[in-house]
CSV table of C-alpha atoms in Angstrom, one decimal:
chain,number,residue,atom,x,y,z
A,256,UNK,CA,-17.7,6.7,-30.3
A,257,UNK,CA,-19.8,7.7,-33.3
A,258,UNK,CA,-23.4,6.8,-33.1
A,259,UNK,CA,-24.5,4.3,-35.7
A,260,UNK,CA,-28.1,4.3,-36.9
A,261,UNK,CA,-30.1,2.4,-39.4
A,262,UNK,CA,-32.8,3.8,-41.7
A,263,UNK,CA,-32.5,7.2,-40.3
A,264,UNK,CA,-31.1,10.5,-41.3
A,265,UNK,CA,-23.7,11.2,-39.3
A,266,UNK,CA,-15.4,11.9,-37.1
A,267,UNK,CA,-13.8,12.1,-40.3
A,268,UNK,CA,-12.1,9.0,-41.7
A,269,UNK,CA,-10.1,7.9,-44.7
A,270,UNK,CA,-11.8,7.9,-48.0
A,271,UNK,CA,-13.8,4.8,-48.8
A,272,UNK,CA,-16.4,3.6,-51.3
A,273,UNK,CA,-19.8,3.0,-49.9
A,274,UNK,CA,-20.5,-0.8,-49.7
A,275,UNK,CA,-23.1,-1.9,-52.0
A,276,UNK,CA,-24.3,-5.4,-51.4
A,277,UNK,CA,-24.7,-7.9,-54.2
A,278,UNK,CA,-28.2,-7.7,-55.7
A,279,UNK,CA,-28.6,-11.4,-55.4
A,280,UNK,CA,-28.3,-11.1,-51.6
A,281,UNK,CA,-30.6,-8.1,-51.6
A,282,UNK,CA,-33.2,-10.0,-53.6
A,283,UNK,CA,-33.0,-13.0,-51.3
A,284,UNK,CA,-33.4,-10.9,-48.1
A,285,UNK,CA,-35.4,-7.8,-48.8
A,286,UNK,CA,-37.6,-7.6,-51.9
A,287,UNK,CA,-41.2,-6.2,-51.8
A,288,UNK,CA,-43.7,-6.3,-54.5
A,289,UNK,CA,-44.9,-3.5,-56.7
A,290,UNK,CA,-48.1,-4.3,-58.5
A,291,UNK,CA,-47.0,-3.0,-61.9
A,292,UNK,CA,-43.5,-4.6,-61.9
A,293,UNK,CA,-43.1,-8.0,-63.7
A,294,UNK,CA,-39.4,-8.3,-64.3
A,295,UNK,CA,-36.7,-9.9,-62.2
A,296,UNK,CA,-36.1,-8.6,-58.7
A,297,UNK,CA,-33.0,-6.5,-58.4
A,298,UNK,CA,-33.5,-4.9,-61.8
A,299,UNK,CA,-35.4,-1.7,-62.9
A,300,UNK,CA,-38.2,-3.9,-64.3
A,301,UNK,CA,-38.6,-5.8,-61.0
A,302,UNK,CA,-40.3,-5.1,-57.7
A,303,UNK,CA,-38.8,-2.8,-55.1
A,304,UNK,CA,-35.8,-4.2,-53.2
A,305,UNK,CA,-35.9,-2.5,-49.8
A,306,UNK,CA,-32.5,-1.5,-48.3
A,307,UNK,CA,-31.7,0.1,-44.9
A,308,UNK,CA,-29.1,2.8,-44.6
A,309,UNK,CA,-26.4,2.5,-41.9
A,310,UNK,CA,-25.2,6.0,-40.9
A,311,UNK,CA,-23.2,7.7,-38.3
A,312,UNK,CA,-23.6,11.2,-36.8
A,313,UNK,CA,-20.8,13.6,-37.7
A,314,UNK,CA,-21.8,16.9,-36.3
A,315,UNK,CA,-24.7,19.4,-36.0
A,316,UNK,CA,-24.4,23.1,-36.4
A,317,UNK,CA,-27.0,25.5,-35.2
A,318,UNK,CA,-27.3,27.5,-31.9
A,319,UNK,CA,-30.5,28.3,-30.1
A,320,UNK,CA,-28.9,30.8,-27.7
A,321,UNK,CA,-28.1,33.4,-30.3
A,322,UNK,CA,-24.5,34.3,-29.4
A,323,UNK,CA,-22.5,31.9,-31.5
A,324,UNK,CA,-21.2,31.8,-35.1
A,325,UNK,CA,-23.8,29.1,-35.9
A,326,UNK,CA,-26.8,31.2,-34.9
A,327,UNK,CA,-28.4,31.3,-38.3
A,328,UNK,CA,-30.7,33.9,-39.7
A,329,UNK,CA,-32.1,31.8,-42.5
A,330,UNK,CA,-30.2,28.8,-44.1
A,331,UNK,CA,-30.8,29.1,-47.8
A,332,UNK,CA,-28.7,26.2,-48.9
A,333,UNK,CA,-25.7,23.9,-48.0
A,334,UNK,CA,-22.9,22.6,-50.1
A,335,UNK,CA,-19.9,20.3,-49.8
A,336,UNK,CA,-16.5,20.6,-51.5
A,337,UNK,CA,-14.0,17.9,-52.3
A,338,UNK,CA,-12.2,18.4,-49.0
A,339,UNK,CA,-15.4,17.6,-47.1
A,340,UNK,CA,-15.8,21.2,-46.0
A,341,UNK,CA,-19.4,22.3,-45.6
A,342,UNK,CA,-20.5,25.7,-46.9
A,343,UNK,CA,-23.6,27.0,-45.2
A,344,UNK,CA,-25.3,29.9,-47.0
A,345,UNK,CA,-27.2,32.2,-44.6
A,346,UNK,CA,-29.4,34.3,-46.9
A,347,UNK,CA,-30.5,36.6,-44.1
A,348,UNK,CA,-26.9,37.5,-43.2
A,349,UNK,CA,-25.7,37.5,-46.8
A,350,UNK,CA,-22.7,35.3,-45.9
A,351,UNK,CA,-21.3,31.8,-46.3
A,352,UNK,CA,-20.0,29.9,-43.3
A,353,UNK,CA,-17.3,27.4,-44.1
A,354,UNK,CA,-17.2,24.5,-41.7
A,355,UNK,CA,-14.5,21.9,-41.3
A,356,UNK,CA,-15.1,18.1,-41.2
A,357,UNK,CA,-15.0,18.3,-37.4
A,358,UNK,CA,-17.8,20.9,-37.3
A,359,UNK,CA,-15.6,23.9,-36.4
A,360,UNK,CA,-15.8,27.3,-38.2
A,361,UNK,CA,-13.0,27.8,-40.7
A,362,UNK,CA,-14.0,31.2,-42.1
A,363,UNK,CA,-16.9,33.4,-43.2
A,364,UNK,CA,-17.2,34.5,-46.8
A,365,UNK,CA,-19.1,37.6,-47.9
A,366,UNK,CA,-21.3,39.7,-45.6
A,367,UNK,CA,-23.9,42.4,-46.2
A,368,UNK,CA,-22.7,45.4,-48.3
A,369,UNK,CA,-22.0,46.7,-51.7
A,370,UNK,CA,-18.2,46.6,-51.7
A,371,UNK,CA,-15.9,44.0,-53.3
A,372,UNK,CA,-16.2,40.7,-51.4
A,373,UNK,CA,-19.6,41.7,-49.9
A,374,UNK,CA,-23.0,40.4,-50.8
A,375,UNK,CA,-26.3,42.1,-51.2
A,376,UNK,CA,-29.5,40.1,-51.5
A,377,UNK,CA,-27.7,37.1,-52.9
A,378,UNK,CA,-30.1,34.4,-54.1
A,379,UNK,CA,-27.8,31.3,-53.9
A,380,UNK,CA,-24.1,30.4,-54.1
A,381,UNK,CA,-22.9,27.7,-56.5
A,382,UNK,CA,-20.0,25.9,-54.9
A,383,UNK,CA,-17.5,24.1,-57.1
A,384,UNK,CA,-15.7,21.0,-55.9
A,385,UNK,CA,-12.5,23.0,-55.3
A,386,UNK,CA,-14.4,25.3,-53.0
A,387,UNK,CA,-14.7,28.3,-55.3
A,388,UNK,CA,-18.0,30.2,-55.6
A,389,UNK,CA,-20.3,31.7,-58.1
A,390,UNK,CA,-22.8,33.8,-56.1
A,391,UNK,CA,-26.0,34.7,-57.9
A,392,UNK,CA,-27.7,38.0,-57.2
A,393,UNK,CA,-30.5,40.1,-58.8
A,394,UNK,CA,-28.1,42.6,-60.5
A,395,UNK,CA,-24.7,40.9,-60.3
A,396,UNK,CA,-22.7,37.7,-60.1
A,397,UNK,CA,-19.8,37.6,-57.6
A,398,UNK,CA,-16.9,35.2,-58.0
A,399,UNK,CA,-14.8,34.0,-55.1
A,400,UNK,CA,-11.7,31.7,-55.0
A,401,UNK,CA,-11.4,28.5,-53.0
A,402,UNK,CA,-10.0,30.5,-50.0
A,403,UNK,CA,-12.9,32.9,-50.0
A,404,UNK,CA,-10.9,35.6,-51.7
A,405,UNK,CA,-12.9,38.0,-53.9
A,406,UNK,CA,-12.1,37.5,-57.6
A,407,UNK,CA,-14.5,39.4,-59.8
A,408,UNK,CA,-18.0,41.0,-60.0
A,409,UNK,CA,-20.0,40.6,-63.2
A,410,UNK,CA,-22.9,43.2,-63.4
A,411,UNK,CA,-26.2,42.0,-64.7
A,412,UNK,CA,-29.0,44.2,-66.1
A,413,UNK,CA,-32.3,42.7,-65.0
A,414,UNK,CA,-34.2,45.0,-67.4
A,415,UNK,CA,-32.5,43.7,-70.5
A,416,UNK,CA,-31.1,40.2,-69.6
A,417,UNK,CA,-33.5,39.2,-66.9
A,418,UNK,CA,-32.6,37.8,-63.5
A,419,UNK,CA,-30.9,34.4,-63.7
A,420,UNK,CA,-31.8,32.1,-60.8
A,421,UNK,CA,-29.3,29.2,-61.0
A,422,UNK,CA,-28.4,26.6,-58.4
A,423,UNK,CA,-25.9,24.4,-60.3
A,424,UNK,CA,-23.2,24.4,-63.0
A,425,UNK,CA,-21.7,22.1,-65.5
A,426,UNK,CA,-18.1,20.9,-65.1
A,427,UNK,CA,-17.0,23.6,-67.6
A,428,UNK,CA,-18.5,26.4,-65.4
A,429,UNK,CA,-21.6,27.1,-67.4
A,430,UNK,CA,-24.6,27.7,-65.1
A,431,UNK,CA,-27.8,25.6,-65.6
A,432,UNK,CA,-31.2,27.0,-64.8
A,433,UNK,CA,-34.9,26.7,-65.7
A,434,UNK,CA,-35.6,30.1,-64.1
A,435,UNK,CA,-34.9,33.4,-65.7
A,436,UNK,CA,-37.2,36.2,-64.7
A,437,UNK,CA,-37.7,38.3,-67.8
A,438,UNK,CA,-39.5,41.6,-68.5
A,439,UNK,CA,-40.1,40.5,-72.1
A,440,UNK,CA,-40.4,37.2,-74.0
A,441,UNK,CA,-36.8,37.1,-75.2
A,442,UNK,CA,-35.4,33.6,-75.2
A,443,UNK,CA,-38.7,31.8,-74.7
A,444,UNK,CA,-39.3,28.7,-76.8
A,445,UNK,CA,-41.6,29.2,-79.8
A,446,UNK,CA,-43.8,26.4,-78.7
A,447,UNK,CA,-45.0,25.2,-75.3
A,448,UNK,CA,-42.7,23.6,-72.8
A,449,UNK,CA,-40.4,24.4,-69.9
A,450,UNK,CA,-37.0,25.7,-71.0
A,451,UNK,CA,-33.7,24.8,-69.5
A,452,UNK,CA,-30.9,27.3,-70.2
A,453,UNK,CA,-27.1,27.3,-70.1
A,454,UNK,CA,-25.6,30.6,-69.0
A,455,UNK,CA,-21.8,31.4,-69.1
A,456,UNK,CA,-21.2,33.8,-66.2
A,457,UNK,CA,-19.1,36.2,-68.4
A,458,UNK,CA,-19.6,39.8,-69.5
A,459,UNK,CA,-21.8,39.9,-72.6
A,460,UNK,CA,-22.4,36.2,-72.8
A,461,UNK,CA,-25.8,35.1,-74.1
A,462,UNK,CA,-28.1,32.6,-72.6
A,463,UNK,CA,-28.4,29.4,-74.6
A,464,UNK,CA,-31.5,27.2,-74.7
A,465,UNK,CA,-30.3,23.7,-73.8
A,466,UNK,CA,-33.5,21.7,-73.7
A,467,UNK,CA,-37.3,22.2,-73.5
A,468,UNK,CA,-38.9,19.9,-71.0
A,469,UNK,CA,-42.4,18.6,-71.4
A,470,UNK,CA,-45.4,20.1,-69.6
A,471,UNK,CA,-49.1,19.4,-69.6
A,472,UNK,CA,-51.1,21.4,-72.1
A,473,UNK,CA,-52.3,24.8,-70.7
A,474,UNK,CA,-55.8,25.2,-69.4
A,475,UNK,CA,-58.1,27.7,-71.0
A,476,UNK,CA,-57.4,31.3,-69.8
A,477,UNK,CA,-59.6,32.5,-67.0
A,478,UNK,CA,-60.3,36.0,-65.8
A,479,UNK,CA,-59.1,35.1,-62.3
A,480,UNK,CA,-55.6,34.2,-63.5
A,481,UNK,CA,-54.5,37.8,-62.9
A,482,UNK,CA,-57.2,40.4,-62.3
A,483,UNK,CA,-57.7,43.7,-60.6
A,484,UNK,CA,-55.7,46.9,-60.8
A,485,UNK,CA,-52.9,48.6,-59.0
A,486,UNK,CA,-55.4,50.4,-56.8
A,487,UNK,CA,-57.5,47.4,-55.9
A,488,UNK,CA,-54.8,44.7,-55.9
A,489,UNK,CA,-54.5,41.5,-58.0
A,490,UNK,CA,-55.9,38.1,-57.7
A,491,UNK,CA,-53.9,35.0,-58.7
A,492,UNK,CA,-55.5,31.8,-59.9
A,493,UNK,CA,-55.2,28.8,-57.7
A,494,UNK,CA,-53.8,26.9,-60.7
A,495,UNK,CA,-53.6,23.2,-61.3
A,496,UNK,CA,-52.4,20.7,-58.7
A,497,UNK,CA,-50.4,17.5,-59.2
A,498,UNK,CA,-48.6,18.7,-62.3
A,499,UNK,CA,-45.5,16.7,-63.3
A,500,UNK,CA,-42.4,17.9,-61.6
A,501,UNK,CA,-39.4,19.5,-63.4
A,502,UNK,CA,-36.2,18.6,-61.5
A,503,UNK,CA,-32.7,17.9,-62.7
A,504,UNK,CA,-29.1,17.5,-61.5
A,505,UNK,CA,-25.7,17.4,-63.1
A,506,UNK,CA,-23.8,14.1,-63.6
A,507,UNK,CA,-19.9,14.1,-63.4
A,508,UNK,CA,-19.7,13.7,-67.2
A,509,UNK,CA,-21.7,17.0,-67.7
A,510,UNK,CA,-25.0,15.4,-68.6
A,511,UNK,CA,-28.2,16.3,-66.9
A,512,UNK,CA,-30.4,13.7,-65.2
A,513,UNK,CA,-33.9,15.1,-65.6
A,514,UNK,CA,-37.5,14.3,-64.7
A,515,UNK,CA,-40.4,16.0,-66.5
A,516,UNK,CA,-42.9,13.1,-66.9
A,517,UNK,CA,-46.0,11.8,-65.2
A,518,UNK,CA,-44.6,8.3,-65.5
A,519,UNK,CA,-41.4,6.9,-64.1
A,520,UNK,CA,-38.9,8.2,-66.6
A,521,UNK,CA,-35.5,9.9,-66.2
A,522,UNK,CA,-34.0,11.5,-69.2
A,523,UNK,CA,-30.2,11.9,-69.6
A,524,UNK,CA,-29.5,15.2,-71.5
A,525,UNK,CA,-26.2,15.8,-73.2
A,526,UNK,CA,-24.4,19.1,-73.3
A,527,UNK,CA,-25.7,19.6,-76.8
A,528,UNK,CA,-29.4,19.2,-75.6
A,529,UNK,CA,-29.8,15.7,-77.0
A,530,UNK,CA,-31.4,12.9,-75.0
A,531,UNK,CA,-28.6,10.3,-74.7
A,532,UNK,CA,-30.7,7.8,-72.7
A,533,UNK,CA,-33.6,7.1,-70.4
A,534,UNK,CA,-34.1,5.3,-67.1
A,535,UNK,CA,-37.5,3.8,-66.6
A,536,UNK,CA,-39.4,1.5,-64.2
A,537,UNK,CA,-42.9,0.0,-64.8
A,538,UNK,CA,-44.5,1.9,-62.0
A,539,UNK,CA,-47.8,3.4,-63.0
A,540,UNK,CA,-49.0,6.8,-61.9
A,541,UNK,CA,-52.0,7.0,-59.5
A,542,UNK,CA,-55.3,8.1,-60.8
A,543,UNK,CA,-56.5,11.3,-59.0
A,544,UNK,CA,-59.5,10.5,-56.8
A,545,UNK,CA,-61.5,12.6,-54.3
A,546,UNK,CA,-59.2,11.7,-51.3
A,547,UNK,CA,-56.1,12.9,-53.3
A,548,UNK,CA,-57.9,16.1,-54.3
A,549,UNK,CA,-58.8,16.9,-50.8
A,550,UNK,CA,-55.3,16.3,-49.5
A,551,UNK,CA,-54.0,18.6,-52.3
A,552,UNK,CA,-56.5,21.3,-51.2
A,553,UNK,CA,-55.4,21.1,-47.6
A,554,UNK,CA,-51.7,21.5,-48.7
A,555,UNK,CA,-52.7,24.4,-50.8
A,556,UNK,CA,-54.5,26.1,-47.9
A,557,UNK,CA,-51.3,25.9,-45.9
A,558,UNK,CA,-49.2,27.2,-48.7
A,559,UNK,CA,-51.7,30.0,-49.4
A,560,UNK,CA,-51.4,31.2,-45.8
A,561,UNK,CA,-47.6,31.4,-46.1
A,562,UNK,CA,-47.9,33.2,-49.5
A,563,UNK,CA,-50.3,35.9,-48.2
A,564,UNK,CA,-48.0,36.4,-45.1
A,565,UNK,CA,-45.0,37.0,-47.4
A,566,UNK,CA,-46.8,39.6,-49.6
A,567,UNK,CA,-48.8,41.5,-47.0
A,568,UNK,CA,-46.4,44.4,-46.9
A,569,UNK,CA,-46.2,44.9,-50.7
A,570,UNK,CA,-47.4,48.2,-52.1
A,571,UNK,CA,-49.6,46.3,-54.5
A,572,UNK,CA,-51.5,43.7,-52.6
A,573,UNK,CA,-51.7,40.2,-54.3
A,574,UNK,CA,-54.6,38.0,-53.4
A,575,UNK,CA,-54.7,34.3,-54.3
A,576,UNK,CA,-57.7,32.2,-55.1
A,577,UNK,CA,-58.7,29.7,-52.5
A,578,UNK,CA,-58.3,25.9,-52.6
A,579,UNK,CA,-61.8,25.5,-54.1
A,580,UNK,CA,-60.5,27.0,-57.3
A,581,UNK,CA,-57.8,24.3,-57.8
A,582,UNK,CA,-58.0,22.2,-60.9
A,583,UNK,CA,-56.3,18.8,-61.2
A,584,UNK,CA,-54.3,16.7,-63.5
A,585,UNK,CA,-55.8,13.3,-64.2
A,586,UNK,CA,-52.9,11.4,-62.6
A,587,UNK,CA,-50.4,11.8,-59.9
A,588,UNK,CA,-46.8,11.9,-61.2
A,589,UNK,CA,-44.7,9.0,-60.0
A,590,UNK,CA,-41.5,10.9,-59.4
A,591,UNK,CA,-41.3,13.8,-57.0
A,592,UNK,CA,-37.6,14.8,-56.9
A,593,UNK,CA,-34.1,13.9,-58.1
A,594,UNK,CA,-30.5,14.4,-56.8
A,595,UNK,CA,-27.1,13.0,-57.8
A,596,UNK,CA,-24.6,12.0,-55.1
A,597,UNK,CA,-20.8,12.1,-55.3
A,598,UNK,CA,-20.7,8.5,-56.5
A,599,UNK,CA,-22.8,9.6,-59.5
A,600,UNK,CA,-25.8,7.7,-58.4
A,601,UNK,CA,-29.3,9.1,-58.9
A,602,UNK,CA,-31.7,9.3,-55.9
A,603,UNK,CA,-35.3,9.4,-57.1
A,604,UNK,CA,-38.0,10.4,-54.7
A,605,UNK,CA,-41.4,8.9,-55.5
A,606,UNK,CA,-44.7,10.4,-54.5
A,607,UNK,CA,-46.7,9.3,-51.5
A,608,UNK,CA,-50.3,7.9,-51.5
A,609,UNK,CA,-51.8,11.4,-51.3
A,610,UNK,CA,-49.9,12.9,-54.2
A,611,UNK,CA,-47.3,14.7,-52.2
A,612,UNK,CA,-43.7,13.7,-51.3
A,613,UNK,CA,-43.1,11.1,-48.7
A,614,UNK,CA,-42.9,8.0,-50.8
A,615,UNK,CA,-40.0,5.6,-51.2
A,616,UNK,CA,-36.7,6.6,-52.7
A,617,UNK,CA,-35.0,4.6,-55.4
A,618,UNK,CA,-31.2,4.7,-56.0
A,619,UNK,CA,-30.1,4.0,-59.6
A,620,UNK,CA,-27.1,4.6,-61.7
A,621,UNK,CA,-26.9,6.5,-65.0
A,622,UNK,CA,-26.2,3.1,-66.7
A,623,UNK,CA,-29.5,1.8,-65.6
A,624,UNK,CA,-28.4,-0.4,-62.7
A,625,UNK,CA,-30.8,-0.6,-59.8
A,626,UNK,CA,-29.1,-0.2,-56.4
A,627,UNK,CA,-32.2,-0.5,-54.2
A,628,UNK,CA,-35.1,1.4,-52.6
A,629,UNK,CA,-35.3,3.2,-49.3
A,630,UNK,CA,-38.6,2.8,-47.5
A,631,UNK,CA,-40.8,5.9,-46.9
A,632,UNK,CA,-39.8,5.9,-43.2
A,633,UNK,CA,-36.1,5.4,-43.9
A,634,UNK,CA,-33.2,7.7,-44.8
A,635,UNK,CA,-34.4,10.7,-46.8
A,636,UNK,CA,-32.6,12.5,-49.6
A,637,UNK,CA,-30.4,15.1,-48.0
A,638,UNK,CA,-30.2,18.9,-48.7
A,639,UNK,CA,-26.6,18.2,-49.9
A,640,UNK,CA,-24.4,15.3,-50.8
A,641,UNK,CA,-20.7,15.3,-50.1
A,642,UNK,CA,-17.6,13.1,-50.6
A,643,UNK,CA,-17.1,9.8,-48.6
A,644,UNK,CA,-20.8,9.4,-47.9
A,645,UNK,CA,-21.4,12.7,-46.2
A,646,UNK,CA,-24.9,14.1,-46.3
A,647,UNK,CA,-26.2,17.4,-44.8
A,648,UNK,CA,-29.8,18.1,-43.7
A,649,UNK,CA,-31.3,21.5,-43.1
A,650,UNK,CA,-33.7,21.0,-40.2
A,651,UNK,CA,-36.1,23.2,-38.2
A,652,UNK,CA,-37.6,22.7,-34.7
A,653,UNK,CA,-41.1,23.6,-33.6
A,654,UNK,CA,-39.9,27.2,-33.0
A,655,UNK,CA,-38.5,27.4,-36.6
A,656,UNK,CA,-34.9,27.4,-35.2
A,657,UNK,CA,-32.7,26.0,-37.9
A,658,UNK,CA,-29.8,23.5,-37.6
A,659,UNK,CA,-27.6,21.7,-40.1
A,660,UNK,CA,-27.1,18.1,-39.3
A,661,UNK,CA,-24.3,16.1,-41.0
A,662,UNK,CA,-24.3,12.3,-41.2
A,663,UNK,CA,-22.2,9.8,-43.1
A,664,UNK,CA,-23.7,7.0,-45.0
A,665,UNK,CA,-21.7,3.9,-44.3
A,666,UNK,CA,-23.6,1.1,-46.0
A,667,UNK,CA,-26.9,0.0,-47.5
A,668,UNK,CA,-28.1,-3.3,-46.0
A,669,UNK,CA,-30.9,-5.6,-47.0
A,670,UNK,CA,-34.0,-5.2,-44.9
A,671,UNK,CA,-34.4,-7.9,-42.3
């Protein structure tokens, strides 16, 4: 019998719509206060309404022994298609494992190599709802059909067009990205900001600037930003901590739900780049104090250690300034991350008390309806959403052995 859990992060069953309890009941049973909210409970202007998630375990893939198909090298990403099949991208093995709703292996797509149907240093697959793939690489894009059959290879010249690093696509197939590694300034906006591009994965197609997201003004240039020489190595600036996040996801109608603000604000961006609406809550950002600064420095020290370990074998050694060199924004951004589930609801992760992730998660709709808030110790936003309430989590144990755990979200219940 499937295991049911509450407020934790899952059997296949007929399709269903996730029960959403009436807000009047939620308000009566589970509202908590937010100091800056003054509206009616159960609305975006009101206090948090805490809901618990009821889930069931579906399956877990990942072997410790090392002799099974699910012995992963490095899980780069996971994706569901409309048939509830899970696509696990192993970036170390350069292949995609297609797993059925019962947790069994259906097929393997790709594999290391240069030939048709093989992958080489792929960065990420984009999986369409029909199960077809657009696999991004540094010098090519490979297209596969829903059955894993190789369709086409599109060469890319990184010296002229740059390297497109995309992780999602609009319903019409155009890729969406905020990361194009360029060797010149082609395509950059004339003024400051963070560009978001649309990229048709076709021969000769040009990248289109969709929208320029907001960013804090730049700090004065410093000689430690990049210094040194090829012989002596380079030193990178520690940079500025607690800057507003840039995160976005695609809605079913082709719009982007986007966060780029210090405050609680989600912008809805149309396919023509216009802002078609905003979703806001009266939750104020935290002022940065010494405790928040020291927590940020400690996180930076851990990240710096990982960074230096990754570049230690490079011909040109890159050093990074220590945590004492960090500068800080004046406020901690309210929103930390954003994802859209298969019911077109927006999951918004709020920051924790030290300025990192780990805060509560709000669930809202593009129309501005407030579904509820998951507590910080409740269900977390998954690595991938799927149909019928499916959610996949990439997890690692103390030995860094990875597994992929799949759960099904059955209901959201009022706390208490």
